[in-house]
């Protein structure tokens, strides 16, 4: 019988810990606060913002959005980031990306203070993730995958893990986090030859390609664990993952659905990062 890995169960378990941490911070006079920087009104950003706000509220974290218009200048954006960097009441900064093409996103990422960079956008944090230094912030989605695997007691050490996708926000950092946990990691991408065969060898297969239903049961090894990070819209306009759920469910031992899978854990990881930021910034003050 295939076991479902549900994001809400993971988020629920994380919520109890987060509430305790936030209460402890508040007892010491620290009100953890996340600042979201949003340029324009992309539907994806607005949807994520709603989810993040709800999650922060649930655990007692303040969440403020800095709304900037789509035609903002680079200088105005950088001023907004700088202001959030300097505000001692803000412990985490999340800037939505991609930014409009008129803006220099790399420069904006570099400007986010590494100690407030709760979605691991600054190259300082990326370097820490890549060097196996746990003191930095990894992007929330790859950490959400680990939180899900941990919650369901899936041991990573020594396991053959295949990650489909090599983006800077998901595939690559995820591969590094898995490596730090002593998994044997293979990264697949659009130029990978024999994708099916490689995926079939995985004990744990993680799909982060952004291609609706591309993973079918022919790509799954017997009893593999399958985690679906993809968020896509299928031909009928329904939300779906990268994994053909009904097909793969017949073969996988454990599988995460879309929706209600990894996406539901991401904002909990974000909340954890804000708490970490608040603890850290108030220790060094
Ligand atoms: P991306 O487009 O930046 O990267 C996709 C990667 O997948 C690329 O490295 C590409 O080489 C690889 N790829 C694409 N098609 C492939 C194919 N047919 N075979 C093999 N490799 C292929 O996307 P991203 O930002 O990394 O996001 C990946 C998916 O995860 C998207 O669906 C996105 O919406 C979703 N996502 C989910 C969350 C969450 O919280 N669950 C967060 C961020 C992104």
Tab-separated table of N, CA and C and ligand atoms in Angstrom, residues 44 48 140-142 144-145 163-172 187-192 195 207-212 214 219 228-232 240-242 258 261-267, ligand 1:
chain	number	residue	atom	x	y	z
A	44	UNK	N	1.449	34.562	-8.980
A	44	UNK	CA	2.224	33.580	-8.185
A	44	UNK	C	2.696	34.205	-6.885
A	48	UNK	N	1.619	33.185	-3.062
A	48	UNK	CA	2.609	32.773	-2.058
A	48	UNK	C	2.556	33.711	-0.847
A	140	UNK	N	14.041	28.062	0.892
A	140	UNK	CA	13.035	27.337	1.695
A	140	UNK	C	12.534	26.045	1.038
A	141	UNK	N	12.360	26.048	-0.283
A	141	UNK	CA	11.769	24.861	-0.917
A	141	UNK	C	12.648	23.612	-0.762
A	142	UNK	N	13.955	23.678	-1.077
A	142	UNK	CA	14.763	22.476	-0.863
A	142	UNK	C	14.751	22.012	0.596
A	144	UNK	N	12.290	22.381	2.582
A	144	UNK	CA	10.967	21.793	2.820
A	144	UNK	C	10.957	20.319	2.391
A	145	UNK	N	11.692	20.005	1.331
A	145	UNK	CA	11.780	18.602	0.882
A	145	UNK	C	12.431	17.755	1.982
A	163	UNK	N	17.735	13.783	-8.261
A	163	UNK	CA	16.998	15.050	-8.302
A	163	UNK	C	16.837	15.435	-9.773
A	164	UNK	N	15.610	15.656	-10.215
A	164	UNK	CA	15.411	16.150	-11.590
A	164	UNK	C	15.272	17.666	-11.502
A	165	UNK	N	16.220	18.376	-12.091
A	165	UNK	CA	16.217	19.847	-12.039
A	165	UNK	C	17.504	20.357	-11.429
A	166	UNK	N	18.046	21.408	-12.047
A	166	UNK	CA	19.321	21.947	-11.549
A	166	UNK	C	19.247	23.468	-11.384
A	167	UNK	N	18.047	23.982	-11.051
A	167	UNK	CA	17.930	25.442	-10.904
A	167	UNK	C	18.637	25.896	-9.633
A	168	UNK	N	18.908	27.204	-9.625
A	168	UNK	CA	19.615	27.770	-8.465
A	168	UNK	C	18.749	27.779	-7.215
A	169	UNK	N	17.423	27.817	-7.402
A	169	UNK	CA	16.535	27.899	-6.229
A	169	UNK	C	16.076	26.553	-5.696
A	170	UNK	N	16.046	25.540	-6.568
A	170	UNK	CA	15.559	24.245	-6.076
A	170	UNK	C	16.607	23.130	-6.279
A	171	UNK	N	16.810	22.708	-7.524
A	171	UNK	CA	17.606	21.500	-7.792
A	171	UNK	C	19.005	21.509	-7.190
A	172	UNK	N	19.771	22.557	-7.504
A	172	UNK	CA	21.174	22.573	-7.023
A	172	UNK	C	21.290	22.623	-5.510
A	187	UNK	N	22.175	14.491	-10.157
A	187	UNK	CA	21.320	15.595	-10.627
A	187	UNK	C	21.031	15.394	-12.110
A	188	UNK	N	19.753	15.373	-12.468
A	188	UNK	CA	19.356	15.252	-13.881
A	188	UNK	C	18.820	16.585	-14.380
A	189	UNK	N	18.920	16.789	-15.685
A	189	UNK	CA	18.472	18.051	-16.274
A	189	UNK	C	18.079	17.805	-17.724
A	190	UNK	N	17.846	18.898	-18.462
A	190	UNK	CA	17.332	18.740	-19.833
A	190	UNK	C	18.307	18.023	-20.769
A	191	UNK	N	19.595	18.043	-20.454
A	191	UNK	CA	20.566	17.370	-21.337
A	191	UNK	C	20.942	15.971	-20.851
A	192	UNK	N	20.286	15.514	-19.794
A	192	UNK	CA	20.616	14.188	-19.270
A	192	UNK	C	20.212	13.112	-20.273
A	195	UNK	N	17.425	9.474	-19.059
A	195	UNK	CA	16.760	9.982	-17.855
A	195	UNK	C	15.948	8.891	-17.150
A	207	UNK	N	11.372	15.245	-7.987
A	207	UNK	CA	11.129	15.916	-9.271
A	207	UNK	C	10.949	17.411	-9.058
A	208	UNK	N	11.822	18.195	-9.700
A	208	UNK	CA	11.737	19.662	-9.621
A	208	UNK	C	12.085	20.226	-10.995
A	209	UNK	N	11.301	19.801	-11.987
A	209	UNK	CA	11.583	20.191	-13.375
A	209	UNK	C	10.609	21.237	-13.899
A	210	UNK	N	9.442	21.324	-13.292
A	210	UNK	CA	8.438	22.265	-13.783
A	210	UNK	C	7.792	21.791	-15.074
A	211	UNK	N	7.662	20.466	-15.216
A	211	UNK	CA	7.006	19.890	-16.414
A	211	UNK	C	5.859	18.984	-15.956
A	212	UNK	N	4.653	19.405	-16.292
A	212	UNK	CA	3.461	18.703	-15.809
A	212	UNK	C	3.494	17.205	-16.115
A	214	UNK	N	5.482	14.768	-15.993
A	214	UNK	CA	6.543	14.147	-16.816
A	214	UNK	C	7.081	12.826	-16.230
A	219	UNK	N	9.573	5.307	-14.895
A	219	UNK	CA	10.792	5.981	-14.393
A	219	UNK	C	11.032	5.684	-12.909
A	228	UNK	N	7.433	15.206	-5.072
A	228	UNK	CA	7.096	16.064	-6.217
A	228	UNK	C	7.147	17.533	-5.803
A	229	UNK	N	8.102	18.264	-6.354
A	229	UNK	CA	8.245	19.692	-6.013
A	229	UNK	C	7.520	20.572	-7.036
A	230	UNK	N	7.264	20.021	-8.204
A	230	UNK	CA	6.687	20.810	-9.302
A	230	UNK	C	5.341	21.428	-8.988
A	231	UNK	N	5.129	22.615	-9.496
A	231	UNK	CA	3.803	23.249	-9.421
A	231	UNK	C	3.472	23.700	-10.838
A	232	UNK	N	2.556	22.993	-11.463
A	232	UNK	CA	2.224	23.272	-12.862
A	232	UNK	C	0.711	23.307	-13.042
A	240	UNK	N	-1.085	20.777	-10.956
A	240	UNK	CA	-0.520	19.428	-10.870
A	240	UNK	C	0.988	19.518	-10.688
A	241	UNK	N	1.574	18.398	-10.342
A	241	UNK	CA	3.016	18.370	-10.119
A	241	UNK	C	3.771	17.916	-11.361
A	242	UNK	N	5.040	17.522	-11.142
A	242	UNK	CA	5.854	16.969	-12.228
A	242	UNK	C	5.618	15.467	-12.357
A	258	UNK	N	0.536	16.793	-5.282
A	258	UNK	CA	0.482	18.230	-5.605
A	258	UNK	C	-0.953	18.528	-6.038
A	261	UNK	N	1.296	18.984	-0.972
A	261	UNK	CA	2.559	18.301	-0.707
A	261	UNK	C	3.616	19.259	-0.191
A	262	UNK	N	4.751	19.282	-0.893
A	262	UNK	CA	5.897	20.099	-0.471
A	262	UNK	C	5.530	21.578	-0.300
A	263	UNK	N	4.675	22.078	-1.215
A	263	UNK	CA	4.298	23.498	-1.170
A	263	UNK	C	3.748	23.912	0.183
A	264	UNK	N	3.056	22.993	0.861
A	264	UNK	CA	2.467	23.328	2.161
A	264	UNK	C	3.515	23.416	3.258
A	265	UNK	N	4.705	22.911	3.001
A	265	UNK	CA	5.755	22.916	4.025
A	265	UNK	C	6.655	24.151	3.881
A	266	UNK	N	6.719	24.694	2.672
A	266	UNK	CA	7.675	25.769	2.376
A	266	UNK	C	7.515	26.982	3.299
A	267	UNK	N	6.268	27.401	3.546
A	267	UNK	CA	6.089	28.591	4.392
A	267	UNK	C	6.433	28.292	5.857
B	1	LIG	P1	13.372	26.066	-13.405
B	1	LIG	O1	12.577	26.154	-14.663
B	1	LIG	O2	14.244	27.186	-13.011
B	1	LIG	O3	14.302	24.756	-13.491
B	1	LIG	C1	13.823	23.547	-13.976
B	1	LIG	C2	14.955	22.550	-14.054
B	1	LIG	O4	14.439	21.310	-14.482
B	1	LIG	C3	16.052	22.945	-15.016
B	1	LIG	O5	17.302	22.781	-14.372
B	1	LIG	C4	15.916	21.967	-16.182
B	1	LIG	O6	17.183	21.545	-16.675
B	1	LIG	C5	15.191	20.804	-15.567
B	1	LIG	N1	14.245	20.207	-16.517
B	1	LIG	C6	13.207	20.828	-17.136
B	1	LIG	N2	12.586	19.956	-17.959
B	1	LIG	C7	13.237	18.790	-17.860
B	1	LIG	C8	13.077	17.527	-18.476
B	1	LIG	N3	12.089	17.293	-19.364
B	1	LIG	N4	13.932	16.547	-18.144
B	1	LIG	C9	14.917	16.761	-17.244
B	1	LIG	N5	15.130	17.942	-16.635
B	1	LIG	C10	14.298	18.942	-16.934
B	1	LIG	O7	12.320	25.708	-12.264
B	1	LIG	P2	12.465	25.810	-10.645
B	1	LIG	O8	12.351	27.214	-10.223
B	1	LIG	O9	13.617	24.995	-10.198
B	1	LIG	O10	11.119	25.076	-10.208
B	1	LIG	C11	10.893	23.718	-10.541
B	1	LIG	C12	9.455	23.385	-10.218
B	1	LIG	O11	9.260	23.514	-8.828
B	1	LIG	C13	8.435	24.321	-10.878
B	1	LIG	O12	7.282	23.581	-11.209
B	1	LIG	C14	8.111	25.314	-9.788
B	1	LIG	O13	6.824	25.875	-9.922
B	1	LIG	C15	8.196	24.426	-8.574
B	1	LIG	N6	8.496	25.139	-7.322
B	1	LIG	C16	7.822	24.710	-6.235
B	1	LIG	C17	8.043	25.324	-5.027
B	1	LIG	C18	7.310	24.795	-3.811
B	1	LIG	O14	7.270	25.440	-2.774
B	1	LIG	N7	6.766	23.596	-3.888
B	1	LIG	C19	8.938	26.378	-4.928
B	1	LIG	C20	9.662	26.766	-6.049
B	1	LIG	C21	9.433	26.119	-7.252
